[in-house]
Tab-separated table of C-alpha atoms and ligand atoms in Angstrom:
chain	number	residue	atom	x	y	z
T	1	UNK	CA	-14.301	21.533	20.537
T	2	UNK	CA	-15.566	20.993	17.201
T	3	UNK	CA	-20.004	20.548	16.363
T	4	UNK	CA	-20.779	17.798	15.134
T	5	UNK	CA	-21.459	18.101	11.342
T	6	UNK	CA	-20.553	14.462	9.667
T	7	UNK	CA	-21.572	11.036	10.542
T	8	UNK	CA	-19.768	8.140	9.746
T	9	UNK	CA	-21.577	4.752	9.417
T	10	UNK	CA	-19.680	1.509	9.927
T	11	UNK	CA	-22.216	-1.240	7.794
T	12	UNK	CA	-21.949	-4.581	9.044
T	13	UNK	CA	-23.748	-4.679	12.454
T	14	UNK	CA	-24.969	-1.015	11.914
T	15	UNK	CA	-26.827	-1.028	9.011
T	16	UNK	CA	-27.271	-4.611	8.484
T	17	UNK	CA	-27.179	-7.515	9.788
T	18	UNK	CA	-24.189	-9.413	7.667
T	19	UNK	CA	-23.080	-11.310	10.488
T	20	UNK	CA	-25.230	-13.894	9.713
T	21	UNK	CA	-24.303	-14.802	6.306
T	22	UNK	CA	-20.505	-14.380	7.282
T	23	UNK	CA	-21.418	-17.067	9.675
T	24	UNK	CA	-22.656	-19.431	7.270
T	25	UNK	CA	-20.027	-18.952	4.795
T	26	UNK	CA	-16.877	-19.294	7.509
T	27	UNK	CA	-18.923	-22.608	9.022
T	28	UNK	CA	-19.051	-23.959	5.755
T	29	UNK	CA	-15.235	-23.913	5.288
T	30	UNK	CA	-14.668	-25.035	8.708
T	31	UNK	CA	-16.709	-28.289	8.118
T	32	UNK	CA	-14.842	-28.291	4.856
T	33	UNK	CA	-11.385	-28.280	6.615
T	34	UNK	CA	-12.734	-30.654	9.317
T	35	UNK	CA	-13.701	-28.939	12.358
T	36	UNK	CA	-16.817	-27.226	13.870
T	37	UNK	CA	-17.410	-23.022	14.301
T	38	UNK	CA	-20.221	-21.628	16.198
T	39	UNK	CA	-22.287	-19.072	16.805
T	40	UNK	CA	-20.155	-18.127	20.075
T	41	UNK	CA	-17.316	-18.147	18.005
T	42	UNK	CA	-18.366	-16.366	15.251
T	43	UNK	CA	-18.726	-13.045	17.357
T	44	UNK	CA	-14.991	-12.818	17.194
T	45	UNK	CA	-15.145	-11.971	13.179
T	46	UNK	CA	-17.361	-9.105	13.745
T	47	UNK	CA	-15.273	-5.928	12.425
T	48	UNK	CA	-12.054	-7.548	11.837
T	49	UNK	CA	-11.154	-8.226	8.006
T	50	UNK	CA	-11.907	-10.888	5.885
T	51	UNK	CA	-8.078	-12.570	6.231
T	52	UNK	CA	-7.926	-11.949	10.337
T	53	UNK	CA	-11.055	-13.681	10.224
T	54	UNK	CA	-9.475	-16.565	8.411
T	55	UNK	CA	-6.467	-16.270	10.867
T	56	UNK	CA	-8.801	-17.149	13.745
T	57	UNK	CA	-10.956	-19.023	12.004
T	58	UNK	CA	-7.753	-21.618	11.411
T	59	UNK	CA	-6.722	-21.140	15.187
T	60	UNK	CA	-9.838	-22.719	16.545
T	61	UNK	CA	-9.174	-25.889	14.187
T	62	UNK	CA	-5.473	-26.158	14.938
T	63	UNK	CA	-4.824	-25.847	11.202
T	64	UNK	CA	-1.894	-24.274	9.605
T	65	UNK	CA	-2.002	-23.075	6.030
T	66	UNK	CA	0.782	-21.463	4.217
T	67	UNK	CA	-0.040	-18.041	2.780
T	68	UNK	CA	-1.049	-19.053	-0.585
T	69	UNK	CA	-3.483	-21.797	0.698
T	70	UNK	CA	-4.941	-19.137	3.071
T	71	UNK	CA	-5.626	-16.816	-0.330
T	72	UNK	CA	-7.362	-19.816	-1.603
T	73	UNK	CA	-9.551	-20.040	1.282
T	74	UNK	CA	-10.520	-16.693	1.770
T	75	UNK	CA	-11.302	-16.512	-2.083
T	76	UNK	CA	-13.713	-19.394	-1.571
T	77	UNK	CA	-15.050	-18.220	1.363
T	78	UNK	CA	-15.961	-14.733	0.200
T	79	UNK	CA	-17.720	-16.345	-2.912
T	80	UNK	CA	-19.921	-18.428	-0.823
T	81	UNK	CA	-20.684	-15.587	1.274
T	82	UNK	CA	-21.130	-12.995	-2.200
T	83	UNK	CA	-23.937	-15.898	-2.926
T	84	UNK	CA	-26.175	-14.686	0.039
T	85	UNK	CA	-25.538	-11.016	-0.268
T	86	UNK	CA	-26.212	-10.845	-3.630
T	87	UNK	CA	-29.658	-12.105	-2.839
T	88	UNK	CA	-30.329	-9.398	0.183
T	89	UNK	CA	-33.899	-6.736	-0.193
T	90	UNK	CA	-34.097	-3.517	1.200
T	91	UNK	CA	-36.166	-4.659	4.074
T	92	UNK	CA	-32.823	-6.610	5.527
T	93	UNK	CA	-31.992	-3.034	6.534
T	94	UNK	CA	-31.931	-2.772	10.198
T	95	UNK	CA	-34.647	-1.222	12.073
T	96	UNK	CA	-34.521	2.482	12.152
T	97	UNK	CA	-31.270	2.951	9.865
T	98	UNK	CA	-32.787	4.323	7.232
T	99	UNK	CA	-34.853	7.073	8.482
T	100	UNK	CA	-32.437	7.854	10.377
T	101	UNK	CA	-30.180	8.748	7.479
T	102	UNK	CA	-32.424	10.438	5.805
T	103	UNK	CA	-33.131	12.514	8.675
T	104	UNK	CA	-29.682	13.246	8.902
T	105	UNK	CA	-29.219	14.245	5.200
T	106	UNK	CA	-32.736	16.463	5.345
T	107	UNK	CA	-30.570	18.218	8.069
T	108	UNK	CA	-27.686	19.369	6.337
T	109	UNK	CA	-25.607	16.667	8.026
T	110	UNK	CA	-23.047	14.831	5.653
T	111	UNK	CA	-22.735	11.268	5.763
T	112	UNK	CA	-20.212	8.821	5.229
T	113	UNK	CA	-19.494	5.252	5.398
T	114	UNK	CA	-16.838	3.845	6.738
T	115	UNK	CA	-16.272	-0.389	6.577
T	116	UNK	CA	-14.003	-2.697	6.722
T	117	UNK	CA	-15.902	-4.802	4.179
T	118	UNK	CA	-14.431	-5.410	0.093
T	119	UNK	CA	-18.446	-5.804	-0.087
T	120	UNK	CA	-19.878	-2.466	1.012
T	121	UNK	CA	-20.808	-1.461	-2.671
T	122	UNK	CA	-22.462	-4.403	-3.612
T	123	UNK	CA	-24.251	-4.528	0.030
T	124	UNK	CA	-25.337	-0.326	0.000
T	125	UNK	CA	-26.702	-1.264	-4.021
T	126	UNK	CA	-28.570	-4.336	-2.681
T	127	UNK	CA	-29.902	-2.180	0.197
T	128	UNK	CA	-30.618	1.048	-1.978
T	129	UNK	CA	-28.873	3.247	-0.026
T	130	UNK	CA	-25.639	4.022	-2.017
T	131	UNK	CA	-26.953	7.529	-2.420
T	132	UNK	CA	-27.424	8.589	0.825
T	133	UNK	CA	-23.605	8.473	1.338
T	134	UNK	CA	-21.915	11.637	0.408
T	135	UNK	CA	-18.142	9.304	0.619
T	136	UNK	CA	-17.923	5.738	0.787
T	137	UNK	CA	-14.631	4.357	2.289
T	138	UNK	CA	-14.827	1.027	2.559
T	139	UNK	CA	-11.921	-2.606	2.747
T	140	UNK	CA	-11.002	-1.475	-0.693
T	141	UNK	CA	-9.655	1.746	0.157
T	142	UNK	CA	-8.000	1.706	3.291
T	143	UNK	CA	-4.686	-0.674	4.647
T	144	UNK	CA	-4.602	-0.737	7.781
T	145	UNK	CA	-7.761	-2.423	9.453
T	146	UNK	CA	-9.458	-0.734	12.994
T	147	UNK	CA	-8.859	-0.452	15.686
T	148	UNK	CA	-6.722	1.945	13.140
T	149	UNK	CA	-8.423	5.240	12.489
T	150	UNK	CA	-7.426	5.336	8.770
T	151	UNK	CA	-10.744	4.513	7.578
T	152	UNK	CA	-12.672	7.021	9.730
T	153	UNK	CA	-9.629	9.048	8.986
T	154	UNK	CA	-10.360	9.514	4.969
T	155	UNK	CA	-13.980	9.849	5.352
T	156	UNK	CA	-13.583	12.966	6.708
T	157	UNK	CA	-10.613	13.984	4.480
T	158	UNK	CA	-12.659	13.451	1.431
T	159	UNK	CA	-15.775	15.103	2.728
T	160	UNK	CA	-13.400	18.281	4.265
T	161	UNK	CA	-14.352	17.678	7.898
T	162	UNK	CA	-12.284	17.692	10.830
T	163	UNK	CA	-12.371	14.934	12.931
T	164	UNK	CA	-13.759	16.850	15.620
T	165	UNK	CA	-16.707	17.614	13.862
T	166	UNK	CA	-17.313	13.714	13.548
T	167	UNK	CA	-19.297	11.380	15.125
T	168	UNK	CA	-18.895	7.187	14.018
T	169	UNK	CA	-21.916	4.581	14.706
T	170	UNK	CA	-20.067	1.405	15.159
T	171	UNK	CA	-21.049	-1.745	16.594
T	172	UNK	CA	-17.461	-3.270	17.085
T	173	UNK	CA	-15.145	-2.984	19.964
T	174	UNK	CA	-12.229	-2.545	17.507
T	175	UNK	CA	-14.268	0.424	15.642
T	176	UNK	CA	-15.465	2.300	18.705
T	177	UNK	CA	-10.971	2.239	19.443
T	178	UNK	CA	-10.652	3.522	15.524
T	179	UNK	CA	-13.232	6.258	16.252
T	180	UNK	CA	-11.825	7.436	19.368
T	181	UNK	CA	-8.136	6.949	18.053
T	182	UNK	CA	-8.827	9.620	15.423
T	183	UNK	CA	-9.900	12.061	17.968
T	184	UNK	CA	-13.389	11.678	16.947
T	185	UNK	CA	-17.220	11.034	18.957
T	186	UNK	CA	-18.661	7.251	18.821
T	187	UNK	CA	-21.817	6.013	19.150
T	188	UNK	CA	-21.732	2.088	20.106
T	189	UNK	CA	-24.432	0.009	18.899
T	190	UNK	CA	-25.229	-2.865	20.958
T	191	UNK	CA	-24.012	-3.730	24.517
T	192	UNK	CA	-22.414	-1.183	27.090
T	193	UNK	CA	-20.718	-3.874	28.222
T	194	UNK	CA	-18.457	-4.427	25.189
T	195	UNK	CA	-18.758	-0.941	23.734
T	196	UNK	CA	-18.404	1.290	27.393
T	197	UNK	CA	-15.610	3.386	25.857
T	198	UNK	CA	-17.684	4.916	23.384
T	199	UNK	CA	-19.620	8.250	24.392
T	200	UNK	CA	-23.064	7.045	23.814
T	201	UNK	CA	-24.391	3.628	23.803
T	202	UNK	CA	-27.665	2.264	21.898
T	203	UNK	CA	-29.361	-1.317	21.038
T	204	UNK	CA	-29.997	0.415	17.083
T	205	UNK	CA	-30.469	2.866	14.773
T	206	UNK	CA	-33.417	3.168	15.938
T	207	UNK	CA	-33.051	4.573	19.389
T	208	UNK	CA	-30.911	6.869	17.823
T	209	UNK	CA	-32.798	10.833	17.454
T	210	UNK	CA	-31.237	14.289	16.530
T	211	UNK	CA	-31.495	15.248	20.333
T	212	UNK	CA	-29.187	12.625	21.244
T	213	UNK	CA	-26.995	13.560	18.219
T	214	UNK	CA	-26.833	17.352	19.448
T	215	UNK	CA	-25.685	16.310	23.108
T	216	UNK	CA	-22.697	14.355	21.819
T	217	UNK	CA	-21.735	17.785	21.940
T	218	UNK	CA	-21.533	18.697	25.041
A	301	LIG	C1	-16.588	-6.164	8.599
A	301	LIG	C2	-17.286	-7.331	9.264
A	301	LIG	O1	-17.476	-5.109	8.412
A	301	LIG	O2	-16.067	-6.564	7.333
A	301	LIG	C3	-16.319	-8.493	9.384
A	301	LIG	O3	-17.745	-6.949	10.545
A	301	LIG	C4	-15.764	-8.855	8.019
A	301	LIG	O4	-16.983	-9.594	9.960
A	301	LIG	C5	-15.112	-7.621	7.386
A	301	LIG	O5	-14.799	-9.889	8.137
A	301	LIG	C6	-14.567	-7.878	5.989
A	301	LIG	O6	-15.622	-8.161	5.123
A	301	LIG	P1	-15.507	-8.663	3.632
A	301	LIG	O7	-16.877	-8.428	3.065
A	301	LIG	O8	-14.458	-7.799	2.947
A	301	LIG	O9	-15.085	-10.086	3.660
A	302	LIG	MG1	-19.536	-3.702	12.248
């Protein structure tokens, strides 16, 4: 049994609340290709890459695409989406997150982010947060997408942690399988009902203290 020493932060739906802008930016194309997405829908995106996304995205319409066409799209849809993110303050930070960060760096912790997003840098530099992060793995780096524990997996490679010494915050179903898939502790954020397999479950950041950090240990 290892102590917990590192955290690892998924972003979207941890830190901040992309899911909005995501949904804007997929709707758009779905009008554009002729059919309808909602809200409902839209929850299947959350922590599942940008060309999954697309994948399901296309399902719900009945539309068929060949590969390049789906590049196309994707492209299109990520610049649309770039458009609102590229606008976002620090105060779209989600409630809690940052203190809590801090808190964890005054402690000695180290901290690492770990996303499925191509965006995280241009997101954590919007947010003014990049230095916080002691490693930053993020779409970019990683090839196989959770519920695969690669990108959990080279956080704590490049920070010199074991996995058992690791705890991820993650708000998908798919991450909180990545976490525990690379032997390591997860927090859920949002629902027990979706996220019951990780060890701890919390609405936010914010009902997240060092106490409850410590008894992950246990
Ligand atoms: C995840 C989001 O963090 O990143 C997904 O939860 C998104 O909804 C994925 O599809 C990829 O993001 P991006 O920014 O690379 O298109
Ligand atoms: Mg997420």
């Amino acid at each position: 049994m290892g102590q917990i020493n590192t955290c690892i932060f998924d972003l979207d739906g941890v830190i901040v609340d992309t899911a909005k802008y995501h949904y804007i930016a997929w709707k758009a194309l779905a009008n554009e290709l002729g059919f309808d997405f909602t809200e409902h829908d839209n929850e299947r995106l959350k922590g599942v890459s940008r060309m999954t996304s697309l994948n399901i995205l296309l399902e719900i319409g009945g539309v068929t695409l060949s590969d390049e066409e789906k590049e196309k799209l994707a492209e299109k849809k990520n610049e649309n989406y770039r458009t609102y993110i590229l606008k976002m303050q620090p105060d779209e930070i989600m409630p809690g997150a940052k203190s809590f960060l801090e808190d964890l760096k005054n402690r000695g912790f180290k901290i690492a982010l770990g996303s499925a997003s191509k965006n995280a840098m241009t997101i954590l530099n919007r947010l003014e947060l990049t230095h916080l992060f002691d490693a930053i793995i993020d779409g970019t780096k990683v090839s196989e997408a959770k519920p695969d524990p690669e990108v959990f997996l080279k956080g704590a490679q490049e920070l010199g942690t074991s996995p058992s010494d690791c705890v991820v915050f993650e708000d998908a179903e798919a991450g909180v399988e990545a976490a525990l898939a690379g032997g390591m502790k997860c927090v859920g954020i949002g629902s027990p009902e979706h996220l019951g397999k990780a060890h701890l479950v919390v609405d936010g950041l914010h009902q997240m203290t060092y106490e409850k950090l410590l008894a992950l240990n246990e």
